[in-house]
Amino acid sequence: MNRRDPGVVLAAAAVAATGLSAVTSLWWAMVAAAAAFSAGHRSGRTRTMAVAVSVLVVAAATAVVTVPALLALGGVFVATVVGALLLPWCAGRVLRQYQELVRAGWSRAEQLEREQRLIAEQARLRERARIAQDMHDALGHDLSLIALSAGALKLAPGLPERHRAAADDLRGRAAGAVERLAEVIGILREDAEAAPGAPADFAIGPLVEGAAASGLDVTLCVEGAPGEVPGVVERAAHRVVQEALTNVAKHAPGSRATVRVVHAPGRTTVSVRNTAPRPAAVAALSGGGRGLIGLDERVRLAGGSLSHGPQDGGFAVTAGLPHVPPPRPPSPPASGAPAALPPEHRRARRRAGRALVAAVVVPLAATVALSAALVTWASLTLSHTVLDPAAYAALRVGQNRAEVAAVLPERQLPYRPRAAEPKGPGVRCEYYAVTTDRFVDAAGDAYQLCFRRGTLVALAVLRE
């Protein structure tokens, strides 16, 4: 035990006061209860109090062995140990654990408040990601078409040289804007938990017509009746075509592109294929390489799948979009939903629960154990104080102490029954048990033998 621990001093004080209350005055029990409560509340260490109680019990047992008459105080001792020592200590320990649980609860509330702030910050970051995605999809597509139109204008026959230079400058500026846009997207973009928003018009036809008007060789082929297509599928299909045509304009100028939309029951498939670019075409524009990554995430959030790669010298992008997306795996608890308690809070709850159980079990167990030990020791002690009834019947007033001692047991009763004793100088009375059998009528009766100056002067049987 650490001597600097206040619980050690308080436990020692509680034990000392408990011992004094058992042998002197019960007023010491109040001091013992206050010290024990403080020991449980200030320290709460089980080992400290266990050692202190063990020392007290060992000291009490030693005292009873040394002075058998102290056995009469056994019941008071057990009641004092349980009522003035263990119960107050358990109450202080329960209060301590409850206060720790309250502090853990406030700590949990502060943690939840911090998590709410983080959730709000994540919402702002997702909005930034949505804006970045829209900028990439819409502005990148339009700038690529502007660059494509300028490149086609530059190659137009009969164009004056100054107009051709202006068209080349326009194409260069558009290409530079696409690169700067990609750099901005790289800063703003972040994976979002939900599909970002999209332009209000999700029709693929006007998108293809705009690309064709800008000089892109593209055709549209629609198969099947669209029927009721969910909005999320329309947005995803629109983005697939938009991103694929943007890539064709940037990376395969002069090639032919084919957009195919196939509507089937419960599923829509969109594919964009382009041939190899013509050698004489305008040089391809550089890009950030993030478009297909974002497109794959968008299609995945819509419940579909995306494939892309080289095909027949060109490139193909295909997306399968089910109208009813498959069920998602369970997500973490949302704000406001019950969340798992942190380890500190769980530990505080377990300690408080154990302290409450101990407050009930420990006093009961101590009462049973000490009472059983007291009864056992009393039985062993009384077994050496039994005077044989036949030997008692043979005793006569007037016998000297030496004759009587031959039939007396080796010990007297450890307590003095309440009985009248002969008066006079030199009179001393001794008491012996009639029987140790607790289930007979004579249980608790005692023999009284009174001597005066070594001569037996009185005999009596004391009934309980």
XYZ file of N, CA and C in Angstrom, residues 305-445:
423
model
N -22.227 -0.027 -62.902
C -20.822 -0.379 -63.084
C -20.314 0.293 -64.356
N -19.031 0.619 -64.363
C -18.411 1.322 -65.497
C -17.196 0.541 -65.960
N -17.053 0.438 -67.274
C -15.856 -0.162 -67.874
C -15.356 0.774 -68.961
N -14.071 0.842 -69.111
C -13.486 1.704 -70.142
C -12.113 1.163 -70.514
N -11.711 1.442 -71.747
C -10.397 0.994 -72.205
C -10.306 1.030 -73.723
N -9.110 0.782 -74.249
C -8.923 0.785 -75.712
C -9.756 -0.317 -76.376
N -10.217 -0.010 -77.607
C -11.017 -0.990 -78.350
C -10.901 -0.684 -79.845
N -10.392 -1.664 -80.598
C -10.264 -1.549 -82.063
C -9.529 -0.278 -82.459
N -8.453 0.039 -81.794
C -7.667 1.216 -82.116
C -8.205 2.496 -81.517
N -9.416 2.469 -81.039
C -9.991 3.665 -80.415
C -10.158 3.462 -78.914
N -11.261 3.980 -78.408
C -11.513 3.911 -76.970
C -13.007 3.747 -76.758
N -13.372 3.010 -75.695
C -14.790 2.772 -75.418
C -15.047 2.949 -73.923
N -16.181 3.569 -73.653
C -16.653 3.754 -72.286
C -18.063 3.188 -72.210
N -18.304 2.242 -71.305
C -19.617 1.598 -71.194
C -20.055 1.608 -69.737
N -21.311 1.987 -69.516
C -21.875 2.025 -68.167
C -23.189 1.276 -68.153
N -23.327 0.349 -67.213
C -24.593 -0.348 -66.996
C -25.264 0.210 -65.754
N -26.505 0.718 -65.930
C -27.189 1.408 -64.831
C -28.521 0.730 -64.541
N -28.632 -0.021 -63.465
C -29.923 -0.638 -63.116
C -30.893 0.427 -62.608
N -32.159 0.249 -62.931
C -33.172 1.199 -62.468
C -33.423 1.055 -60.964
N -33.224 -0.135 -60.424
C -33.346 -0.358 -58.977
C -31.964 -0.763 -58.483
N -31.250 0.136 -57.819
C -29.881 -0.208 -57.401
C -29.888 -1.289 -56.337
N -28.823 -2.105 -56.288
C -28.734 -3.145 -55.248
C -28.629 -2.504 -53.863
N -29.027 -3.245 -52.821
C -28.956 -2.671 -51.463
C -27.523 -2.385 -51.062
N -27.352 -1.239 -50.409
C -26.029 -0.848 -49.940
C -25.728 -1.488 -48.592
N -24.449 -1.689 -48.314
C -24.108 -2.178 -46.962
C -24.486 -1.140 -45.926
N -24.790 -1.573 -44.703
C -25.197 -0.621 -43.670
C -24.120 0.420 -43.424
N -24.552 1.654 -43.326
C -23.634 2.758 -43.091
C -23.502 3.013 -41.604
N -22.472 3.746 -41.202
C -22.320 4.061 -39.778
C -23.511 4.851 -39.274
N -23.759 4.846 -37.956
C -24.907 5.564 -37.413
C -24.863 7.031 -37.784
N -25.999 7.565 -38.220
C -26.081 8.966 -38.590
C -26.169 9.819 -37.346
N -26.088 11.133 -37.588
C -26.191 12.053 -36.466
C -27.548 11.908 -35.799
N -27.546 11.798 -34.483
C -28.792 11.643 -33.738
C -29.126 10.199 -33.449
N -28.530 9.243 -34.183
C -28.806 7.827 -33.939
C -27.915 7.333 -32.809
N -28.376 6.315 -32.071
C -27.553 5.802 -30.984
C -26.237 5.250 -31.504
N -25.170 5.678 -30.941
C -23.844 5.236 -31.347
C -23.213 4.439 -30.215
N -22.231 3.635 -30.606
C -21.545 2.834 -29.594
C -20.814 3.745 -28.622
N -20.875 3.379 -27.350
C -20.208 4.186 -26.337
C -18.703 4.028 -26.461
N -17.945 5.074 -26.159
C -16.486 4.954 -26.202
C -15.993 4.035 -25.092
N -14.776 3.501 -25.218
C -14.258 2.563 -24.209
C -14.225 3.154 -22.804
N -13.884 4.460 -22.683
C -13.818 5.062 -21.346
C -15.180 5.045 -20.667
N -16.227 5.339 -21.446
C -17.570 5.357 -20.861
C -18.007 3.945 -20.479
N -17.699 2.974 -21.338
C -18.067 1.595 -21.027
C -17.347 1.105 -19.770
N -16.065 1.466 -19.646
C -15.327 1.059 -18.448
C -15.909 1.705 -17.194
N -16.285 2.999 -17.298
C -16.883 3.679 -16.144
C -18.204 3.021 -15.754
N -19.000 2.610 -16.736
C -20.264 1.947 -16.430
C -20.032 0.593 -15.772
N -19.030 -0.135 -16.273
C -18.733 -1.441 -15.670
C -18.247 -1.272 -14.230
N -17.388 -0.277 -13.986
C -16.901 -0.059 -12.621
C -18.037 0.345 -11.693
N -18.934 1.219 -12.169
C -20.069 1.618 -11.335
C -20.971 0.426 -11.045
N -21.201 -0.422 -12.032
C -22.019 -1.612 -11.803
C -21.378 -2.571 -10.814
N -20.059 -2.767 -10.951
C -19.371 -3.650 -10.012
C -19.384 -3.090 -8.597
N -19.219 -1.762 -8.483
C -19.256 -1.150 -7.151
C -20.630 -1.315 -6.507
N -21.693 -1.185 -7.299
C -23.041 -1.346 -6.749
C -23.282 -2.787 -6.304
N -22.825 -3.746 -7.105
C -22.977 -5.155 -6.724
C -22.160 -5.457 -5.466
N -20.939 -4.912 -5.420
C -20.093 -5.146 -4.240
C -20.705 -4.542 -2.989
N -21.420 -3.404 -3.136
C -22.044 -2.781 -1.968
C -23.097 -3.682 -1.343
N -23.652 -4.582 -2.133
C -24.644 -5.526 -1.602
C -23.984 -6.833 -1.174
N -23.075 -7.329 -2.005
C -22.511 -8.663 -1.772
C -21.495 -8.654 -0.633
N -20.618 -7.636 -0.605
C -19.525 -7.646 0.380
C -20.044 -7.621 1.820
N -20.967 -6.711 2.201
C -21.462 -6.757 3.587
C -22.165 -8.068 3.930
N -22.965 -8.586 2.979
C -23.634 -9.857 3.246
C -22.630 -10.988 3.427
N -21.653 -11.045 2.539
C -20.649 -12.113 2.634
C -19.840 -11.974 3.922
N -19.498 -10.735 4.288
C -18.737 -10.529 5.516
C -19.559 -10.926 6.738
N -20.852 -10.599 6.725
C -21.712 -10.982 7.850
C -21.772 -12.493 8.001
N -21.966 -13.181 6.884
C -22.045 -14.646 6.921
C -20.726 -15.250 7.379
N -19.610 -14.745 6.799
C -18.309 -15.332 7.121
C -17.937 -15.085 8.580
N -18.094 -13.839 9.056
C -17.720 -13.540 10.435
C -18.639 -14.248 11.432
N -19.939 -14.302 11.109
C -20.867 -14.996 12.006
C -20.549 -16.483 12.076
N -20.255 -17.072 10.925
C -19.903 -18.490 10.915
C -18.631 -18.740 11.708
N -17.639 -17.852 11.529
C -16.394 -18.016 12.290
C -16.643 -17.849 13.785
N -17.501 -16.890 14.128
C -17.798 -16.667 15.545
C -18.511 -17.868 16.160
N -19.500 -18.394 15.454
C -20.233 -19.555 15.964
C -19.316 -20.762 16.088
N -18.473 -20.954 15.082
C -17.553 -22.098 15.128
C -16.586 -21.975 16.300
N -16.031 -20.789 16.474
C -15.079 -20.606 17.574
C -15.780 -20.737 18.937
N -17.009 -20.211 19.024
C -17.747 -20.341 20.280
C -18.042 -21.802 20.603
N -18.387 -22.567 19.569
C -18.663 -23.996 19.799
C -17.414 -24.721 20.273
N -16.276 -24.396 19.626
C -15.030 -25.039 20.053
C -14.663 -24.635 21.474
N -14.874 -23.376 21.799
C -14.540 -22.907 23.150
C -15.464 -23.516 24.192
N -16.763 -23.548 23.900
C -17.728 -24.085 24.875
C -17.546 -25.580 25.094
N -17.014 -26.268 24.096
C -16.830 -27.712 24.267
C -15.840 -28.031 25.377
N -14.994 -27.075 25.745
C -14.024 -27.280 26.830
C -14.529 -26.712 28.155
N -15.791 -26.271 28.182
C -16.332 -25.695 29.424
C -17.498 -26.520 29.989
N -17.765 -27.694 29.422
C -18.924 -28.499 29.830
C -18.582 -29.308 31.089
N -19.403 -29.135 32.133
C -19.264 -29.913 33.373
C -20.247 -31.080 33.331
N -19.709 -32.286 33.480
C -20.559 -33.475 33.400
C -21.652 -33.412 34.464
N -22.914 -33.638 34.112
C -24.003 -33.582 35.106
C -23.790 -34.530 36.272
N -23.235 -35.728 36.044
C -22.978 -36.675 37.145
C -21.933 -36.120 38.096
N -20.885 -35.470 37.504
C -19.856 -34.867 38.357
C -20.444 -33.735 39.179
N -21.340 -32.960 38.570
C -21.968 -31.867 39.314
C -22.828 -32.415 40.454
N -23.551 -33.519 40.179
C -24.423 -34.103 41.208
C -23.621 -34.624 42.398
N -22.357 -34.958 42.193
C -21.528 -35.484 43.273
C -20.902 -34.398 44.122
N -20.996 -33.153 43.676
C -20.400 -32.059 44.440
C -21.238 -31.749 45.666
N -20.547 -31.360 46.755
C -21.224 -31.013 47.994
C -20.620 -29.724 48.552
N -21.530 -28.949 49.166
C -21.056 -27.733 49.819
C -20.110 -28.119 50.941
N -18.995 -27.402 51.024
C -18.000 -27.667 52.047
C -16.753 -28.333 51.518
N -16.799 -28.854 50.274
C -15.609 -29.458 49.690
C -14.586 -28.348 49.409
N -13.311 -28.740 49.513
C -12.281 -27.741 49.216
C -12.036 -27.689 47.697
N -11.345 -26.655 47.285
C -11.130 -26.389 45.837
C -10.346 -27.492 45.189
N -9.432 -28.086 45.889
C -8.607 -29.143 45.292
C -9.446 -30.364 44.948
N -10.390 -30.735 45.806
C -11.240 -31.884 45.491
C -12.150 -31.584 44.304
N -12.690 -30.398 44.294
C -13.621 -30.030 43.207
C -12.882 -29.933 41.888
N -11.649 -29.455 41.885
C -10.891 -29.260 40.644
C -10.690 -30.553 39.882
N -10.741 -31.689 40.587
C -10.529 -32.966 39.915
C -11.612 -33.289 38.903
N -12.839 -32.745 39.063
C -13.948 -33.062 38.149
C -14.327 -31.866 37.271
N -13.687 -30.737 37.468
C -14.043 -29.551 36.675
C -13.384 -29.607 35.290
N -14.056 -29.038 34.256
C -13.428 -28.952 32.923
C -12.254 -27.984 32.942
N -11.457 -28.007 31.860
C -10.225 -27.210 31.831
C -10.483 -25.716 31.681
N -11.686 -25.307 31.204
C -11.958 -23.878 31.027
C -13.323 -23.537 31.621
N -13.450 -22.283 31.984
C -14.735 -21.759 32.404
C -15.440 -21.113 31.210
N -16.714 -20.772 31.395
C -17.439 -20.057 30.340
C -16.769 -18.713 30.077
N -16.678 -18.292 28.809
C -16.017 -17.025 28.500
C -16.863 -15.799 28.882
N -18.052 -16.006 29.376
C -18.902 -14.895 29.794
C -19.506 -15.236 31.152
N -19.985 -14.246 31.848
C -20.593 -14.434 33.169
C -22.104 -14.261 33.033
N -22.871 -15.333 33.219
C -24.322 -15.214 33.148
C -24.837 -14.259 34.222
N -25.999 -13.697 33.924
C -26.619 -12.805 34.905
C -27.266 -13.644 36.011
N -26.684 -13.583 37.171
C -27.195 -14.385 38.308
C -26.710 -13.751 39.612
N -27.490 -14.004 40.651
C -27.091 -13.501 41.962
C -25.952 -14.341 42.513
N -24.990 -13.686 43.115
C -23.838 -14.367 43.689
C -23.812 -14.115 45.204
N -23.344 -15.098 45.993
C -23.222 -14.906 47.448
C -22.321 -13.717 47.768
N -22.697 -12.970 48.792
C -21.937 -11.815 49.197
C -20.950 -12.173 50.304
N -19.940 -11.431 50.349
C -18.991 -11.612 51.441
C -17.573 -11.555 50.944
N -16.650 -11.328 51.914
C -15.242 -11.243 51.514
C -14.686 -12.593 51.080
N -13.872 -12.543 49.994
C -13.221 -13.748 49.514
C -14.093 -14.671 48.692
N -15.301 -14.251 48.326
C -16.197 -15.106 47.551
C -15.867 -14.917 46.059
N -15.681 -16.035 45.382
C -15.424 -16.002 43.919
C -16.234 -17.107 43.267
N -16.997 -16.754 42.211
C -17.869 -17.726 41.540
C -17.300 -18.100 40.178
N -17.503 -19.363 39.815
C -17.088 -19.893 38.513
C -18.316 -20.444 37.800
N -18.267 -20.415 36.432
C -19.428 -20.842 35.651
C -18.973 -21.828 34.583
N -19.785 -22.877 34.428
C -19.481 -23.933 33.462
C -20.744 -24.262 32.679
N -20.551 -24.732 31.458
C -21.689 -25.046 30.596
C -22.300 -26.382 30.975
N -23.628 -26.474 30.789
C -24.325 -27.729 31.036
C -24.193 -28.651 29.828
N -24.327 -28.088 28.621
C -24.223 -28.865 27.383
C -23.877 -27.915 26.239
N -23.333 -28.463 25.158
C -23.074 -27.682 23.934
C -24.072 -28.009 22.844
N -24.996 -28.889 23.133
C -26.012 -29.255 22.149
C -27.061 -28.141 22.093
N -27.170 -27.473 20.953
C -28.076 -26.338 20.801
C -29.522 -26.771 20.594
N -29.763 -28.058 20.486
C -31.110 -28.527 20.166
C -31.770 -29.265 21.338
N -31.284 -29.067 22.560
C -31.904 -29.654 23.748
C -32.385 -28.527 24.645
N -33.232 -28.879 25.606
C -33.808 -27.860 26.483
C -32.757 -27.191 27.357
N -31.704 -27.911 27.703
C -30.687 -27.373 28.604
C -29.671 -26.496 27.884
N -29.847 -26.302 26.581
C -28.901 -25.472 25.830
C -28.925 -24.058 26.400
N -27.770 -23.542 26.712
C -27.666 -22.209 27.279
C -27.662 -22.175 28.785
N -27.996 -23.300 29.454
C -27.945 -23.338 30.919
C -26.490 -23.387 31.380
